[in-house]
mmCIF file of C-alpha atoms and ligand atoms in Angstrom:
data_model
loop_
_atom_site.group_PDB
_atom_site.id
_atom_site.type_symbol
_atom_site.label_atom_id
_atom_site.label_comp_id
_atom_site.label_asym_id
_atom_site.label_seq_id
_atom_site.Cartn_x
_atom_site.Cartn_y
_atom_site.Cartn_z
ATOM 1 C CA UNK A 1 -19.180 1.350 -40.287
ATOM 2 C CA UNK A 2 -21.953 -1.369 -41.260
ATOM 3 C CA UNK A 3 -19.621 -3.944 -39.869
ATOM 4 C CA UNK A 4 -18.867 -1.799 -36.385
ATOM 5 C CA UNK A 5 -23.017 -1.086 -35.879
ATOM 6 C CA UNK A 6 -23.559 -5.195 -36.380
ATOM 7 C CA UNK A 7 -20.294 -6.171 -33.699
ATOM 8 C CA UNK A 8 -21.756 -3.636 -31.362
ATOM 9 C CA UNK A 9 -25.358 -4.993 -31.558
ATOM 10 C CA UNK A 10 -23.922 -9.160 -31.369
ATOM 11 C CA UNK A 11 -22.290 -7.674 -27.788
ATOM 12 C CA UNK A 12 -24.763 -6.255 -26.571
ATOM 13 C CA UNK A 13 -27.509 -9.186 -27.244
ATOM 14 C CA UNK A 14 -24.888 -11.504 -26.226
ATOM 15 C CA UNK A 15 -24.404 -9.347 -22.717
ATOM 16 C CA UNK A 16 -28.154 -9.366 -22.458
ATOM 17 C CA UNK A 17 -28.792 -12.908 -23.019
ATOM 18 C CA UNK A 18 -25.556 -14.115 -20.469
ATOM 19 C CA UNK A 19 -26.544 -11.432 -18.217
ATOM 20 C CA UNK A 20 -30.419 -12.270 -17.864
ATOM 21 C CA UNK A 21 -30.016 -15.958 -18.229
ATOM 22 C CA UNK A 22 -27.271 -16.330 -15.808
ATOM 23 C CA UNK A 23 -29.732 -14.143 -13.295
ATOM 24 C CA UNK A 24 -32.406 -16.501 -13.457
ATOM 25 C CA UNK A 25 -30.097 -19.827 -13.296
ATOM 26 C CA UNK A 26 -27.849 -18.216 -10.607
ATOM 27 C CA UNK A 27 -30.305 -19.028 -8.345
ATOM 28 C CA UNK A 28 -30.042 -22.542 -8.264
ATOM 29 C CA UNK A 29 -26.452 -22.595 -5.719
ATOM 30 C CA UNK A 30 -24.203 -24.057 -8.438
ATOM 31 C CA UNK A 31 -22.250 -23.175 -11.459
ATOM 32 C CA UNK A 32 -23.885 -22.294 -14.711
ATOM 33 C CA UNK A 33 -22.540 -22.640 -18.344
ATOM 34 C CA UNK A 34 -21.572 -19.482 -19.952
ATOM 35 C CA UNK A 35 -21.561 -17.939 -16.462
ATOM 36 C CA UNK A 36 -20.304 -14.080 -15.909
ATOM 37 C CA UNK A 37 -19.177 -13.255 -12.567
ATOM 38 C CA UNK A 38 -20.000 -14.930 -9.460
ATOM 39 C CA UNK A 39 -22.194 -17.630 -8.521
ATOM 40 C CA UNK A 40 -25.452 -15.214 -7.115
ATOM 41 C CA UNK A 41 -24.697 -14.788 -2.858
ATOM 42 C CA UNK A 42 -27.030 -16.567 -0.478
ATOM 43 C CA UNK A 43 -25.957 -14.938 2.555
ATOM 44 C CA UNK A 44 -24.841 -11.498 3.602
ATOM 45 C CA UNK A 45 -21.129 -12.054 3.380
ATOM 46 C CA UNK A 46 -21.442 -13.167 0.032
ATOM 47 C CA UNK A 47 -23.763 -10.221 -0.691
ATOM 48 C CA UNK A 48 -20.921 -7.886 0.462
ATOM 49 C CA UNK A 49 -18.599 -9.956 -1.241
ATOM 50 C CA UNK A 50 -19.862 -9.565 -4.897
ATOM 51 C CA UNK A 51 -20.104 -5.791 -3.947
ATOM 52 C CA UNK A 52 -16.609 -5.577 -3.054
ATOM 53 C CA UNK A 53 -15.437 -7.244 -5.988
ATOM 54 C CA UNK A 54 -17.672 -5.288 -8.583
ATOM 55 C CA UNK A 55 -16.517 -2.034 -6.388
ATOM 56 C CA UNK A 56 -12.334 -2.915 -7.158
ATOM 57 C CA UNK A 57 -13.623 -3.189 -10.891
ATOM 58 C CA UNK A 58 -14.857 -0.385 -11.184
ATOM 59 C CA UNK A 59 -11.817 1.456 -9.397
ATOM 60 C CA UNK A 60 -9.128 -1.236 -11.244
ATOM 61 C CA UNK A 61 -10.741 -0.135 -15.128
ATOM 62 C CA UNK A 62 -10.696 3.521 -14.088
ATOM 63 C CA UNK A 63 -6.951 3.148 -13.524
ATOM 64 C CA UNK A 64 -6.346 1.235 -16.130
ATOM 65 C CA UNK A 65 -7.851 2.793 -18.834
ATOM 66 C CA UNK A 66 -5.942 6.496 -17.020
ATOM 67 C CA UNK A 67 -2.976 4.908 -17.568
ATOM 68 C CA UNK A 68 -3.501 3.851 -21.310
ATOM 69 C CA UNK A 69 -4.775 7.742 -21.537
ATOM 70 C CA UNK A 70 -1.366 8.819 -20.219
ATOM 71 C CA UNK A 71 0.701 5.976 -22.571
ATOM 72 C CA UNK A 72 -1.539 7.092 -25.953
ATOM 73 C CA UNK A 73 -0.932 10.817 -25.077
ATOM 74 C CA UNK A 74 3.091 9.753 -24.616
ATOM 75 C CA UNK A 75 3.157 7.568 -27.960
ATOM 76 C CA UNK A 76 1.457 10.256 -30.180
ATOM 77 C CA UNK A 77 2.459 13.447 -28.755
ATOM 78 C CA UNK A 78 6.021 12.682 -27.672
ATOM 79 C CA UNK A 79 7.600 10.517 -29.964
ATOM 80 C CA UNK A 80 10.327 11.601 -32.046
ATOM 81 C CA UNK A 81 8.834 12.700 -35.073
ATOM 82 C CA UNK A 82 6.422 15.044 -33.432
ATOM 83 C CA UNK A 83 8.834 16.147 -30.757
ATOM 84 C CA UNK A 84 12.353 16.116 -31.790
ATOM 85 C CA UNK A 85 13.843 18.462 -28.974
ATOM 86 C CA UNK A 86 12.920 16.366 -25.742
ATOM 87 C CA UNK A 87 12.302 18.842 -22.417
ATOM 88 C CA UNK A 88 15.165 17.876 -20.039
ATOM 89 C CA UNK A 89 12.616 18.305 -17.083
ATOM 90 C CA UNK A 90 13.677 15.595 -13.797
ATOM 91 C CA UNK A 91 11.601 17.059 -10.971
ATOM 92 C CA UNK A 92 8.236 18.530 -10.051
ATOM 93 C CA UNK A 93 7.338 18.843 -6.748
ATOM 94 C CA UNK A 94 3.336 19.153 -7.675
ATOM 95 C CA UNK A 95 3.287 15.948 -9.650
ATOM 96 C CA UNK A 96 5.051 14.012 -7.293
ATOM 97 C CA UNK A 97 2.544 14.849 -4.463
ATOM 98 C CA UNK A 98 -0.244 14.399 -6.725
ATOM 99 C CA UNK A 99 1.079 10.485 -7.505
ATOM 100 C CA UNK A 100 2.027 9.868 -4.353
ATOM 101 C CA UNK A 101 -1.169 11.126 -2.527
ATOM 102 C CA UNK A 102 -3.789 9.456 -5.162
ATOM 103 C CA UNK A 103 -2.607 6.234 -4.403
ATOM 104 C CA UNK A 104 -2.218 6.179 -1.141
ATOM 105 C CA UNK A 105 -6.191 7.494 -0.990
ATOM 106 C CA UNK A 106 -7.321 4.675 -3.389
ATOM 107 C CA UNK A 107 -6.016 2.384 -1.265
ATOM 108 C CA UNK A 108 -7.040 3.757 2.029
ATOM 109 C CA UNK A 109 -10.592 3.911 -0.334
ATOM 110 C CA UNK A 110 -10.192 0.014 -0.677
ATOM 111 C CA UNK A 111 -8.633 -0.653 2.834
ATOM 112 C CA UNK A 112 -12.013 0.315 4.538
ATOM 113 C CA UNK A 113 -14.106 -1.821 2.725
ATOM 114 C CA UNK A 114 -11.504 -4.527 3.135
ATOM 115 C CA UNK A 115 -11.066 -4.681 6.633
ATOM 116 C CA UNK A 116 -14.499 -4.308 7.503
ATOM 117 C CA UNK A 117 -15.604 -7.212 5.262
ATOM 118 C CA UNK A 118 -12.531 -9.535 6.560
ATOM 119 C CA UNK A 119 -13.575 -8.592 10.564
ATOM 120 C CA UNK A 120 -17.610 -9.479 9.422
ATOM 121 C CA UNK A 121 -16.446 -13.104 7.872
ATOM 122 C CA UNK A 122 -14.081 -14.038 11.182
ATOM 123 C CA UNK A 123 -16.239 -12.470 13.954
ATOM 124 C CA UNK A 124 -18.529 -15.794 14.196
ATOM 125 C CA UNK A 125 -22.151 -14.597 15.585
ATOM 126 C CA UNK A 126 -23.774 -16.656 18.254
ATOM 127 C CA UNK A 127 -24.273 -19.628 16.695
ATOM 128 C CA UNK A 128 -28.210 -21.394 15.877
ATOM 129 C CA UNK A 129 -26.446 -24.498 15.042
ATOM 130 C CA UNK A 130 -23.293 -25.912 15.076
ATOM 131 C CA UNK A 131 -21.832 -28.213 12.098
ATOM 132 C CA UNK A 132 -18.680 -29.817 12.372
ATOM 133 C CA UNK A 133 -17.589 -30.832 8.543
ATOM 134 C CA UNK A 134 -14.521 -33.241 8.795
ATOM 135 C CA UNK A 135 -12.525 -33.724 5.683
ATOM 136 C CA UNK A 136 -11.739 -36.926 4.512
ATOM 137 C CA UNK A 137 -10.244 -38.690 1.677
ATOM 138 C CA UNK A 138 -12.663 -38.692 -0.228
ATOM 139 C CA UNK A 139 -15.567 -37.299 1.546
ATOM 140 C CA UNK A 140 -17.223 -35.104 4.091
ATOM 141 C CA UNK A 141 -18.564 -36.347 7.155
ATOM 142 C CA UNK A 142 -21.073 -33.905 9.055
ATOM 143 C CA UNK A 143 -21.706 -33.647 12.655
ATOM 144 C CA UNK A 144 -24.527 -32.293 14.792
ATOM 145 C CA UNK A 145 -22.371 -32.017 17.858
ATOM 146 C CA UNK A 146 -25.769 -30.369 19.668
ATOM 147 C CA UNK A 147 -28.021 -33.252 18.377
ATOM 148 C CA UNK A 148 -25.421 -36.097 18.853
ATOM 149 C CA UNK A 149 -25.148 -37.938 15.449
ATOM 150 C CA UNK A 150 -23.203 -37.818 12.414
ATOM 151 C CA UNK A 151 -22.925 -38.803 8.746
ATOM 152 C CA UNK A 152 -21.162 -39.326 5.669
ATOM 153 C CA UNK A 153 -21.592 -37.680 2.930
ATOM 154 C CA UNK A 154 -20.356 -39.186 -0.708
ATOM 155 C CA UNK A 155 -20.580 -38.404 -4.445
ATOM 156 C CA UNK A 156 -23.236 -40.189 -6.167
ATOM 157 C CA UNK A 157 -21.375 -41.750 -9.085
ATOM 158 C CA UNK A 158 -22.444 -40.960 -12.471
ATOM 159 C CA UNK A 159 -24.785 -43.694 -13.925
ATOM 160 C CA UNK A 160 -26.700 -43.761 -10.007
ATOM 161 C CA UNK A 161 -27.474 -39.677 -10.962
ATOM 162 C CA UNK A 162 -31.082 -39.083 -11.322
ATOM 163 C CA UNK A 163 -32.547 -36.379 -13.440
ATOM 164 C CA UNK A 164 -32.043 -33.058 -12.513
ATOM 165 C CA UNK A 165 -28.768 -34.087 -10.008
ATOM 166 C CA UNK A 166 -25.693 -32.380 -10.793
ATOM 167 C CA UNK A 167 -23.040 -34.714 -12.437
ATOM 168 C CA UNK A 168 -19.687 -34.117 -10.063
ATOM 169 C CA UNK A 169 -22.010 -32.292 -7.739
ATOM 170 C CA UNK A 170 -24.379 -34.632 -5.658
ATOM 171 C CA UNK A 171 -23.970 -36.328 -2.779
ATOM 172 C CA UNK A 172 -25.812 -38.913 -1.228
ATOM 173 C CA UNK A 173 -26.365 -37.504 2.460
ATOM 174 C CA UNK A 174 -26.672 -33.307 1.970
ATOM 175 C CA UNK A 175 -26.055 -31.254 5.300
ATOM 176 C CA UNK A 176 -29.379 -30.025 6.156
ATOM 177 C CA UNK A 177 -29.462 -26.334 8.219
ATOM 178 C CA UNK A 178 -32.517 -23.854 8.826
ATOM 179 C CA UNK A 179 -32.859 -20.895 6.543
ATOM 180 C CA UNK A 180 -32.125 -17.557 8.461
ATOM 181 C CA UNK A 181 -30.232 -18.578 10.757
ATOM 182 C CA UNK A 182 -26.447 -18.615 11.970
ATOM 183 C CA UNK A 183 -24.898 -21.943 11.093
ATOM 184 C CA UNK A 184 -21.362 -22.180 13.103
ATOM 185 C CA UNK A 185 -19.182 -24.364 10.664
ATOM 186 C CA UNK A 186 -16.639 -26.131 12.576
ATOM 187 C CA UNK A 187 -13.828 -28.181 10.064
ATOM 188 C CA UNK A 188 -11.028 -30.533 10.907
ATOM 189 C CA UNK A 189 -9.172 -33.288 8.373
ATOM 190 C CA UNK A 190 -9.302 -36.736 8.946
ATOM 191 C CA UNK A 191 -6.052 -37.217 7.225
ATOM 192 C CA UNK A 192 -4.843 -34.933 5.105
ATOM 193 C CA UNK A 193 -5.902 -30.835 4.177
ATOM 194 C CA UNK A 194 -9.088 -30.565 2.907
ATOM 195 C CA UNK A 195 -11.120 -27.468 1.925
ATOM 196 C CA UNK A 196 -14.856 -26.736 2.851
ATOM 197 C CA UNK A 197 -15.840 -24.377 0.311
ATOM 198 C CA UNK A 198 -19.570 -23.011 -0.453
ATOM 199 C CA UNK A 199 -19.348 -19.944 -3.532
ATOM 200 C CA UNK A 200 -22.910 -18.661 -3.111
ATOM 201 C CA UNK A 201 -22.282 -18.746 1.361
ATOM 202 C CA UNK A 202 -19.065 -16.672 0.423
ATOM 203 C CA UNK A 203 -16.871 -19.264 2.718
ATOM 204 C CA UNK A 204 -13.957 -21.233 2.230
ATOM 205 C CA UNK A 205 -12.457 -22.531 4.922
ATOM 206 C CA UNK A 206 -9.528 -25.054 5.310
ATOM 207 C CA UNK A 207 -10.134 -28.474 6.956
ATOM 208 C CA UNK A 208 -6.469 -29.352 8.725
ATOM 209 C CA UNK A 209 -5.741 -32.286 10.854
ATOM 210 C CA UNK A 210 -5.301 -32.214 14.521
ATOM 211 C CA UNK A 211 -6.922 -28.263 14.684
ATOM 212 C CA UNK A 212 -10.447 -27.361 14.308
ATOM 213 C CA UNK A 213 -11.592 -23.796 12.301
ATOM 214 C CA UNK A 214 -14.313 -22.026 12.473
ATOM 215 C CA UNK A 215 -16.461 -20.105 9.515
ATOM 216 C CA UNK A 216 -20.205 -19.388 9.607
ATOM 217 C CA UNK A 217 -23.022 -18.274 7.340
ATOM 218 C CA UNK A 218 -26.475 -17.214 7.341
ATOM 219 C CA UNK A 219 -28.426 -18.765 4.446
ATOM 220 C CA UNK A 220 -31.005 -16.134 3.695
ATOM 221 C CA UNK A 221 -33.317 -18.382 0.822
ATOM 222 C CA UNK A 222 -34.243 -22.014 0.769
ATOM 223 C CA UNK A 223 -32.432 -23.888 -1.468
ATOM 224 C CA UNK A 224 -29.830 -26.149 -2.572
ATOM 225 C CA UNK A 225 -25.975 -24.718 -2.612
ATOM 226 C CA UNK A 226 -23.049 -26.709 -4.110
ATOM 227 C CA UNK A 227 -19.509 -26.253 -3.003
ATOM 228 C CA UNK A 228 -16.222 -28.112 -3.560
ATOM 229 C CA UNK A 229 -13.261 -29.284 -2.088
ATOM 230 C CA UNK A 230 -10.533 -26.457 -2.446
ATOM 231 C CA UNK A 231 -7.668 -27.715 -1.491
ATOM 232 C CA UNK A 232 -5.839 -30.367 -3.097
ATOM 233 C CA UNK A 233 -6.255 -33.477 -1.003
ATOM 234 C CA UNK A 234 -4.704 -36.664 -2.979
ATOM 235 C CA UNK A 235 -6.426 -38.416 -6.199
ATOM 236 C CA UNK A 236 -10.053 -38.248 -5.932
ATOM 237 C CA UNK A 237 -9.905 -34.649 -4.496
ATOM 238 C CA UNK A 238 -12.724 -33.080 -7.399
ATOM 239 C CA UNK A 239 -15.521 -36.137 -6.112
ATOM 240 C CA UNK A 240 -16.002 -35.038 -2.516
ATOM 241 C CA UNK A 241 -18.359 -32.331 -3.207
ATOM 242 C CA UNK A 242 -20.441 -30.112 -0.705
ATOM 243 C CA UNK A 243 -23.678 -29.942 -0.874
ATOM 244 C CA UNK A 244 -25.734 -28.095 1.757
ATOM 245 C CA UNK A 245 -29.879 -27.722 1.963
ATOM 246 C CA UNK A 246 -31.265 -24.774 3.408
ATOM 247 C CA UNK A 247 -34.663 -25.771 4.437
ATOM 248 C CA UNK A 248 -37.727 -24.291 6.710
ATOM 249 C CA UNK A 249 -37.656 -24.215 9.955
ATOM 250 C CA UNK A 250 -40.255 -26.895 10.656
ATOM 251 C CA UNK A 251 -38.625 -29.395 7.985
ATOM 252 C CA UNK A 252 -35.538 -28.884 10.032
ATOM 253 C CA UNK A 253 -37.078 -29.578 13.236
ATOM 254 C CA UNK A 254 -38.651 -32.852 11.346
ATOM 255 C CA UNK A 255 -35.453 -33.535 9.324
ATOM 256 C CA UNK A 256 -33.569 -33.478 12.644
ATOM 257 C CA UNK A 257 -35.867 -35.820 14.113
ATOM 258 C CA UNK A 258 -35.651 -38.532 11.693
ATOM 259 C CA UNK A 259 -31.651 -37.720 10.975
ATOM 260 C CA UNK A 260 -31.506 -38.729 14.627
ATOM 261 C CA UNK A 261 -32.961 -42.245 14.238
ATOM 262 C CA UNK A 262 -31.257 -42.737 10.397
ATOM 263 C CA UNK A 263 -28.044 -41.877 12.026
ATOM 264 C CA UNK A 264 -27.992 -42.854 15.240
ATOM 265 C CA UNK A 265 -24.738 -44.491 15.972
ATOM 266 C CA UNK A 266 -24.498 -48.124 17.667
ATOM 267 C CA UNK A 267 -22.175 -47.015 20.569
ATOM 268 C CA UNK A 268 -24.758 -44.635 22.267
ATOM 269 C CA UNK A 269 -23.573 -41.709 20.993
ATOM 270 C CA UNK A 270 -20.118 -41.865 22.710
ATOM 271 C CA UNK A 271 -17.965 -41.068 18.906
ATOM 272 C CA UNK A 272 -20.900 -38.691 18.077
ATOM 273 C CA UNK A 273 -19.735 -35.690 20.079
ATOM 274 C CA UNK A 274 -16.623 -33.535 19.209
ATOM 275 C CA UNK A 275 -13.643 -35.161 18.994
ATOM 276 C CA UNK A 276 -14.748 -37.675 16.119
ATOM 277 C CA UNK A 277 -12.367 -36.515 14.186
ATOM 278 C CA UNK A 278 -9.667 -38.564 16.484
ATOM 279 C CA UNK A 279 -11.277 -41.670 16.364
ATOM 280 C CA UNK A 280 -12.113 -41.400 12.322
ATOM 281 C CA UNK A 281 -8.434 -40.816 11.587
ATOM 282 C CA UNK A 282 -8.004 -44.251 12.661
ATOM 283 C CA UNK A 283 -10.797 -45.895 10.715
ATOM 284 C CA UNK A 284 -10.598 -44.090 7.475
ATOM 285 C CA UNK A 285 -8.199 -44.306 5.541
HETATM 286 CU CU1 CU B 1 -10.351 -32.819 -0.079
#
């Protein structure tokens, strides 16, 4: 008894100490260590996302702990000591309504939910700004189509990290995009599938050459969010990570301004438009 009071009091101060430290680290847009769940939502897809997923919990432990009710009841009730004259019972009607009905409502009860989430991630909003991400082994490069410029974006190598960066997580050029507003995510591959994925945005998004996709989010706090290349891409596909800062409007507007002279390209702009993705799959590779 001693021992099952002391177990139950280690899980719960372990639950409480995972659970409120990994609240006040989850805000920081990247994984944490010892992490429960998901990485804390930044926009409201993600939001809904996390409550969709805690919702099928909820509804997947109900069923599974009904069904070990109904295999404990069959194991000690109807085994063949206890019951050695089995019923020779094959039909009834009732019961096979009742488990044909239940879960066809559970998953009408999860089809809602479902299809309304999946229609608010595709139906893109009008767009703020537009950022074309273009997948390339082994990097992103990011393009302001409405601003004209673009720019690579690598992983700083261990021993150039400064304190605080991320090891496997920092780049040296971050996308930069105004907090609040709709950010229209355009992605192509240079060369070969890439993934642009952001956890706490709630998008993933694959980067395919010769066709462009489309995903979008609405960063609701400032910050800095991490994401990863998610799909398999050749040998250095874990070191061309995402990282995107959400920022103020005004140190957007003055970002922008000084993105514009750092990156301006030496053609006059001519490969900083759309269709860079053409003219990098020649150059990088
Ligand atoms: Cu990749």
């Amino acid at each position: 008894m001693l021992l099952l009071k002391r177990l139950i009091a280690f899980v719960v101060t372990g639950v409480t100490v995972l659970a409120g430290g990994g609240a006040a680290l989850a805000a920081t847009g990247q994984p944490q260590q010892w992490e429960l769940g998901l990485q804390q939502g930044a926009t409201p897809v993600m939001d809904d996302i996390i409550w969709f997923h805690d919702f099928l919990l909820w509804i997947i432990a109900a069923i599974a702990l009904f069904v070990l009710a109904l295999l404990v009841i069959v194991v000690v009730r109807f085994n063949a000591r206890s019951n050695p004259v089995p019923s020779r019972t094959t039909h009834n009607t009732t019961i096979e309504v009742i488990w044909t009905v239940v879960p066809v409502l559970i998953l009408v009860t999860i089809a809602v939910p479902s299809f309304r989430l999946l229609f608010y991630q595709l139906n893109v909003p009008k767009a703020d700004v537009t950022v074309k991400a273009t997948g390339k082994q082994w990097f992103w490069t990011y393009s302001y189509p409405d601003s004209k410029f673009e720019f690579d974006s690598l992983m700083v190598q261990d021993k150039d990290l400064k304190a605080g960066q991320p090891r496997l997580l920092t780049v040296d050029n971050e996308m930069v995009v105004p907090v609040n507003k709709v950010v229209k995510v355009l992605t192509t591959g240079a060369d070969v599938i890439h993934s642009f994925a952001v956890p706490s945005f709630g998008i993933k998004i694959d980067a395919i050459p010769g066709r462009v996709n489309e995903t979008w989010f609405k960063a609701e706090r400032v910050g800095t969010y991490y994401g990863q290349c998610s799909e398999l891409c050749g040998r250095n596909h874990a070191f061309m990570p995402i990282v995107v800062h959400v920022v103020s409007e005004n140190d957007y507007t003055a970002w922008l301004d000084q993105a514009k002279k750092k990156y301006a390209s030496t053609d006059g702009g001519k490969n900083s438009a759309l269709p860079t993705a053409v003219a990098a799959a020649g150059g990088n590779k």
